[in-house]
mmCIF file of C-alpha atoms in Angstrom:
data_model
loop_
_atom_site.group_PDB
_atom_site.id
_atom_site.type_symbol
_atom_site.label_atom_id
_atom_site.label_comp_id
_atom_site.label_asym_id
_atom_site.label_seq_id
_atom_site.Cartn_x
_atom_site.Cartn_y
_atom_site.Cartn_z
ATOM 1 C CA MET A 241 85.771 18.388 -44.704
ATOM 2 C CA GLY A 242 86.421 14.916 -46.091
ATOM 3 C CA GLY A 243 89.283 14.441 -43.654
ATOM 4 C CA ASP A 244 87.083 15.404 -40.708
ATOM 5 C CA PHE A 245 84.432 12.927 -41.829
ATOM 6 C CA SER A 246 87.001 10.153 -42.179
ATOM 7 C CA LEU A 247 88.295 10.913 -38.683
ATOM 8 C CA TRP A 248 84.763 10.713 -37.297
ATOM 9 C CA VAL A 249 84.114 7.382 -39.027
ATOM 10 C CA TYR A 250 87.309 6.029 -37.477
ATOM 11 C CA LEU A 251 86.490 7.340 -33.996
ATOM 12 C CA ALA A 252 82.896 6.073 -34.199
ATOM 13 C CA LYS A 253 84.233 2.542 -34.510
ATOM 14 C CA THR A 254 86.366 2.938 -31.405
ATOM 15 C CA PRO A 255 84.599 1.624 -28.271
ATOM 16 C CA LEU A 256 86.180 4.253 -26.013
ATOM 17 C CA LEU A 257 84.556 7.063 -28.001
ATOM 18 C CA TRP A 258 81.071 6.484 -26.611
ATOM 19 C CA LEU A 259 82.346 5.844 -23.120
ATOM 20 C CA THR A 260 84.125 9.199 -23.323
ATOM 21 C CA VAL A 261 81.007 10.901 -24.692
ATOM 22 C CA THR A 262 78.894 9.455 -21.860
ATOM 23 C CA LEU A 263 81.311 10.456 -19.099
ATOM 24 C CA THR A 264 81.847 13.918 -20.585
ATOM 25 C CA ALA A 265 78.100 14.450 -20.854
ATOM 26 C CA TYR A 266 77.602 13.425 -17.230
ATOM 27 C CA VAL A 267 80.374 15.706 -15.958
ATOM 28 C CA LEU A 268 78.796 18.601 -17.868
ATOM 29 C CA ALA A 269 75.334 17.650 -16.591
ATOM 30 C CA ASP A 270 76.576 17.504 -13.005
ATOM 31 C CA ARG A 271 78.095 20.976 -13.329
ATOM 32 C CA ILE A 272 74.819 22.301 -14.707
ATOM 33 C CA ALA A 273 72.977 20.725 -11.779
ATOM 34 C CA ALA A 274 75.475 22.214 -9.313
ATOM 35 C CA ALA A 275 75.079 25.646 -10.914
ATOM 36 C CA THR A 276 71.332 25.487 -10.225
ATOM 37 C CA GLY A 277 71.901 24.604 -6.573
ATOM 38 C CA ARG A 278 70.933 20.971 -7.251
ATOM 39 C CA HIS A 279 67.408 21.936 -8.257
ATOM 40 C CA PRO A 280 65.257 18.777 -8.667
ATOM 41 C CA ILE A 281 64.467 19.568 -12.311
ATOM 42 C CA ALA A 282 68.176 19.852 -13.148
ATOM 43 C CA ASN A 283 68.636 16.120 -12.727
ATOM 44 C CA PRO A 284 72.096 15.035 -13.993
ATOM 45 C CA VAL A 285 70.785 11.763 -15.437
ATOM 46 C CA LEU A 286 68.046 13.549 -17.371
ATOM 47 C CA ILE A 287 70.486 16.128 -18.717
ATOM 48 C CA THR A 288 72.952 13.396 -19.666
ATOM 49 C CA VAL A 289 70.260 11.462 -21.538
ATOM 50 C CA VAL A 290 69.363 14.593 -23.503
ATOM 51 C CA LEU A 291 73.010 15.402 -24.307
ATOM 52 C CA VAL A 292 73.992 11.874 -25.355
ATOM 53 C CA GLY A 293 70.740 11.391 -27.268
ATOM 54 C CA SER A 294 71.373 14.608 -29.159
ATOM 55 C CA VAL A 295 74.870 13.437 -30.130
ATOM 56 C CA LEU A 296 73.533 10.069 -31.312
ATOM 57 C CA ALA A 297 70.772 11.737 -33.327
ATOM 58 C CA ALA A 298 73.147 14.275 -34.887
ATOM 59 C CA THR A 299 75.660 11.607 -35.896
ATOM 60 C CA GLY A 300 73.122 8.981 -36.930
ATOM 61 C CA THR A 301 74.650 6.446 -34.557
ATOM 62 C CA PRO A 302 72.461 3.415 -33.766
ATOM 63 C CA TYR A 303 71.949 2.475 -30.125
ATOM 64 C CA ALA A 304 73.694 -0.891 -30.576
ATOM 65 C CA ALA A 305 76.879 0.864 -31.698
ATOM 66 C CA TYR A 306 76.662 3.289 -28.786
ATOM 67 C CA PHE A 307 76.088 0.556 -26.201
ATOM 68 C CA GLU A 308 79.048 -1.433 -27.466
ATOM 69 C CA GLY A 309 81.296 1.391 -26.375
ATOM 70 C CA ALA A 310 79.401 2.556 -23.277
ATOM 71 C CA GLN A 311 78.592 -0.857 -21.785
ATOM 72 C CA PHE A 312 81.385 -0.427 -19.221
ATOM 73 C CA VAL A 313 79.130 2.119 -17.491
ATOM 74 C CA HIS A 314 76.372 -0.500 -17.450
ATOM 75 C CA PHE A 315 78.813 -2.992 -15.929
ATOM 76 C CA LEU A 316 79.582 -0.569 -13.106
ATOM 77 C CA LEU A 317 75.931 -0.531 -11.975
ATOM 78 C CA GLY A 318 76.563 -3.693 -9.987
ATOM 79 C CA PRO A 319 79.637 -2.503 -8.061
ATOM 80 C CA ALA A 320 78.025 0.911 -7.517
ATOM 81 C CA THR A 321 75.022 -0.769 -5.904
ATOM 82 C CA VAL A 322 77.264 -2.846 -3.631
ATOM 83 C CA VAL A 323 79.147 0.280 -2.514
ATOM 84 C CA LEU A 324 75.876 1.559 -1.015
ATOM 85 C CA ALA A 325 76.487 -0.943 1.788
ATOM 86 C CA MET A 326 79.196 1.364 3.184
ATOM 87 C CA PRO A 327 76.892 4.133 4.502
ATOM 88 C CA LEU A 328 74.479 1.402 5.616
ATOM 89 C CA TYR A 329 77.197 -0.136 7.811
ATOM 90 C CA GLU A 330 78.277 3.244 9.152
ATOM 91 C CA ARG A 331 74.705 4.081 10.199
ATOM 92 C CA ARG A 332 73.607 0.583 11.201
ATOM 93 C CA ALA A 333 72.435 1.746 14.646
ATOM 94 C CA THR A 334 70.086 4.303 13.089
ATOM 95 C CA VAL A 335 68.816 1.685 10.647
ATOM 96 C CA MET A 336 68.094 -0.876 13.367
ATOM 97 C CA ARG A 337 66.030 1.652 15.344
ATOM 98 C CA ALA A 338 63.778 2.164 12.319
ATOM 99 C CA LEU A 339 63.687 -1.472 11.183
ATOM 100 C CA VAL A 340 60.016 -2.262 11.892
ATOM 101 C CA PRO A 341 58.472 0.831 10.228
ATOM 102 C CA MET A 342 60.974 0.447 7.396
ATOM 103 C CA LEU A 343 59.857 -3.121 6.644
ATOM 104 C CA ALA A 344 56.197 -2.074 6.853
ATOM 105 C CA ALA A 345 56.841 0.759 4.389
ATOM 106 C CA LEU A 346 58.685 -1.651 2.110
ATOM 107 C CA ALA A 347 55.794 -4.111 1.982
ATOM 108 C CA ALA A 348 53.227 -1.355 1.454
ATOM 109 C CA GLY A 349 55.277 0.429 -1.188
ATOM 110 C CA ALA A 350 56.204 -2.646 -3.234
ATOM 111 C CA ALA A 351 52.650 -4.010 -3.155
ATOM 112 C CA THR A 352 51.108 -0.636 -4.012
ATOM 113 C CA THR A 353 53.458 -0.087 -6.944
ATOM 114 C CA LEU A 354 52.612 -3.473 -8.456
ATOM 115 C CA ALA A 355 48.878 -3.040 -7.798
ATOM 116 C CA VAL A 356 48.768 0.396 -9.459
ATOM 117 C CA VAL A 357 50.793 -0.728 -12.478
ATOM 118 C CA ILE A 358 48.786 -3.909 -13.031
ATOM 119 C CA GLY A 359 45.470 -2.184 -12.329
ATOM 120 C CA LEU A 360 46.102 0.635 -14.808
ATOM 121 C CA ALA A 361 47.429 -1.806 -17.395
ATOM 122 C CA ARG A 362 44.300 -3.922 -17.159
ATOM 123 C CA LEU A 363 42.081 -0.834 -17.220
ATOM 124 C CA LEU A 364 43.795 0.465 -20.360
ATOM 125 C CA ASP A 365 43.896 -3.016 -21.934
ATOM 126 C CA ILE A 366 47.685 -3.009 -22.281
ATOM 127 C CA PRO A 367 49.029 -6.223 -23.885
ATOM 128 C CA GLN A 368 50.546 -8.788 -21.543
ATOM 129 C CA PRO A 369 54.173 -8.487 -22.801
ATOM 130 C CA ILE A 370 54.128 -4.727 -22.169
ATOM 131 C CA LEU A 371 52.518 -5.228 -18.758
ATOM 132 C CA VAL A 372 55.235 -7.725 -17.831
ATOM 133 C CA SER A 373 57.887 -5.216 -18.946
ATOM 134 C CA LEU A 374 56.189 -2.463 -16.942
ATOM 135 C CA ALA A 375 55.685 -4.360 -13.671
ATOM 136 C CA PRO A 376 59.247 -4.052 -12.273
ATOM 137 C CA LYS A 377 59.723 -0.399 -13.299
ATOM 138 C CA SER A 378 60.530 0.779 -9.759
ATOM 139 C CA VAL A 379 63.393 -1.703 -9.335
ATOM 140 C CA THR A 380 67.023 -1.029 -10.199
ATOM 141 C CA SER A 381 67.650 -1.721 -13.883
ATOM 142 C CA GLY A 382 69.780 -4.886 -13.632
ATOM 143 C CA VAL A 383 67.187 -6.672 -11.501
ATOM 144 C CA ALA A 384 64.205 -5.234 -13.399
ATOM 145 C CA MET A 385 65.534 -6.422 -16.756
ATOM 146 C CA GLY A 386 66.135 -9.889 -15.316
ATOM 147 C CA ILE A 387 62.593 -10.072 -13.932
ATOM 148 C CA ALA A 388 61.070 -8.931 -17.214
ATOM 149 C CA GLU A 389 63.108 -11.361 -19.292
ATOM 150 C CA ALA A 390 62.285 -14.292 -17.006
ATOM 151 C CA LEU A 391 58.563 -13.526 -17.249
ATOM 152 C CA GLY A 392 58.536 -13.108 -21.030
ATOM 153 C CA GLY A 393 58.760 -9.323 -21.226
ATOM 154 C CA ASP A 394 61.079 -7.062 -23.196
ATOM 155 C CA PRO A 395 64.190 -6.188 -21.122
ATOM 156 C CA THR A 396 65.011 -3.201 -23.354
ATOM 157 C CA LEU A 397 61.555 -1.696 -22.817
ATOM 158 C CA THR A 398 61.894 -2.376 -19.104
ATOM 159 C CA ALA A 399 65.219 -0.522 -19.006
ATOM 160 C CA ILE A 400 63.614 2.524 -20.633
ATOM 161 C CA LEU A 401 60.692 2.453 -18.201
ATOM 162 C CA VAL A 402 63.037 2.049 -15.235
ATOM 163 C CA ILE A 403 65.074 5.082 -16.265
ATOM 164 C CA LEU A 404 61.942 7.176 -16.841
ATOM 165 C CA THR A 405 60.565 6.129 -13.453
ATOM 166 C CA GLY A 406 63.841 7.007 -11.747
ATOM 167 C CA ILE A 407 64.124 10.417 -13.382
ATOM 168 C CA ILE A 408 60.504 11.351 -12.653
ATOM 169 C CA GLY A 409 60.816 10.117 -9.072
ATOM 170 C CA ALA A 410 64.063 11.999 -8.477
ATOM 171 C CA ILE A 411 62.511 15.214 -9.776
ATOM 172 C CA LEU A 412 59.272 14.909 -7.779
ATOM 173 C CA VAL A 413 60.482 13.472 -4.478
ATOM 174 C CA THR A 414 61.825 16.686 -2.894
ATOM 175 C CA PRO A 415 58.907 19.032 -3.742
ATOM 176 C CA MET A 416 56.408 16.271 -2.885
ATOM 177 C CA MET A 417 57.985 15.601 0.512
ATOM 178 C CA ASP A 418 58.121 19.337 1.200
ATOM 179 C CA ALA A 419 54.443 19.685 0.256
ATOM 180 C CA LEU A 420 53.533 16.809 2.583
ATOM 181 C CA ARG A 421 55.709 18.372 5.331
ATOM 182 C CA ILE A 422 57.727 15.198 5.795
ATOM 183 C CA ARG A 423 60.985 16.323 7.406
ATOM 184 C CA ASP A 424 62.413 13.014 8.591
ATOM 185 C CA MET A 425 65.331 12.274 6.264
ATOM 186 C CA ARG A 426 64.965 8.555 6.901
ATOM 187 C CA ALA A 427 61.420 8.576 5.542
ATOM 188 C CA ARG A 428 62.288 10.880 2.658
ATOM 189 C CA GLY A 429 65.232 8.757 1.595
ATOM 190 C CA PHE A 430 63.407 5.459 1.942
ATOM 191 C CA ALA A 431 60.552 6.744 -0.219
ATOM 192 C CA ALA A 432 63.017 7.936 -2.880
ATOM 193 C CA GLY A 433 64.838 4.610 -3.054
ATOM 194 C CA LEU A 434 61.638 2.592 -3.002
ATOM 195 C CA ALA A 435 59.938 4.478 -5.824
ATOM 196 C CA ALA A 436 62.887 5.657 -7.915
ATOM 197 C CA HIS A 437 65.669 3.057 -7.306
ATOM 198 C CA GLY A 438 69.250 4.163 -8.086
ATOM 199 C CA ILE A 439 68.440 7.552 -9.587
ATOM 200 C CA GLY A 440 66.272 8.400 -6.595
ATOM 201 C CA THR A 441 69.027 7.180 -4.292
ATOM 202 C CA ALA A 442 71.557 9.452 -5.991
ATOM 203 C CA ARG A 443 69.172 12.369 -5.481
ATOM 204 C CA ALA A 444 68.722 11.413 -1.820
ATOM 205 C CA PHE A 445 72.484 11.470 -1.235
ATOM 206 C CA GLN A 446 72.582 14.992 -2.686
ATOM 207 C CA VAL A 447 70.114 16.084 -0.020
ATOM 208 C CA SER A 448 71.425 14.156 2.989
ATOM 209 C CA GLU A 449 73.699 11.203 3.747
ATOM 210 C CA VAL A 450 71.027 9.799 6.064
ATOM 211 C CA ALA A 451 68.440 10.058 3.287
ATOM 212 C CA GLY A 452 70.854 8.406 0.872
ATOM 213 C CA THR A 453 71.541 5.546 3.267
ATOM 214 C CA PHE A 454 67.862 4.760 3.689
ATOM 215 C CA ALA A 455 67.265 5.165 -0.035
ATOM 216 C CA GLY A 456 69.962 2.575 -0.729
ATOM 217 C CA ILE A 457 68.329 0.167 1.728
ATOM 218 C CA ALA A 458 64.935 0.660 0.114
ATOM 219 C CA MET A 459 66.357 0.130 -3.373
ATOM 220 C CA GLY A 460 68.006 -3.148 -2.413
ATOM 221 C CA LEU A 461 65.092 -4.553 -0.423
ATOM 222 C CA ASN A 462 62.558 -3.520 -3.051
ATOM 223 C CA ALA A 463 64.534 -5.342 -5.738
ATOM 224 C CA PHE A 464 64.437 -8.507 -3.631
ATOM 225 C CA LEU A 465 60.746 -8.236 -2.732
ATOM 226 C CA THR A 466 59.580 -7.287 -6.228
ATOM 227 C CA ALA A 467 61.455 -10.261 -7.686
ATOM 228 C CA ILE A 468 59.166 -12.406 -5.533
ATOM 229 C CA LEU A 469 55.903 -10.452 -5.763
ATOM 230 C CA ALA A 470 55.876 -9.633 -9.499
ATOM 231 C CA PRO A 471 55.841 -13.268 -10.734
ATOM 232 C CA LEU A 472 53.201 -14.190 -8.141
ATOM 233 C CA ALA A 473 50.945 -11.257 -9.055
ATOM 234 C CA LEU A 474 51.249 -11.843 -12.793
ATOM 235 C CA HIS A 475 50.714 -15.586 -12.370
ATOM 236 C CA LEU A 476 47.434 -14.931 -10.555
ATOM 237 C CA LEU A 477 46.261 -12.669 -13.367
ATOM 238 C CA PHE A 478 47.259 -14.757 -16.380
#
């Protein structure tokens, strides 16, 4: 028993341990999702969060120690986002045909998201630092954390809110689109990427490559537009 504990203490100090735990948890989560036929509720990111969180809680490992080992996954967010340009290039003709409605949806979606967040925050009397951290919640995490930090918010809180938004959006997007009888994969994908950033985009690619392509476009454009609109909106309020 003492030997096992000593081995664990040694492994816990090894950065690759938590990277291995994260990747193993995701592989297991993806298999669970595949076994359910990619049901929206069986979201791989959600399952991974639960699995990794359970391991951290059981071992008493602080988040800082975990992130030190798993930060390579965080680093890969940037390259993974850039790779989304590949399906965009391959389907550029389809994208250009839908450019005008796509830009209109982008403006409406980004503005509505900010208006709802700020309106509810003011209605519920949420403190300014939390409101600032909440404002970019529908943007991919790297950009959202940068926006929050630049405006005086808490980047860590923003990251949590971004992940929650992505998971909820990825779970709800398919049944919601089915209920609204929206069959166009371009519209479905764009809505997923706009509201649920990278996690929604991953879900869109599971459904259709066309949906994934438009989700990736929405994610990228929304990050750019929100980086402009969020400071302006908050400056007008405070």
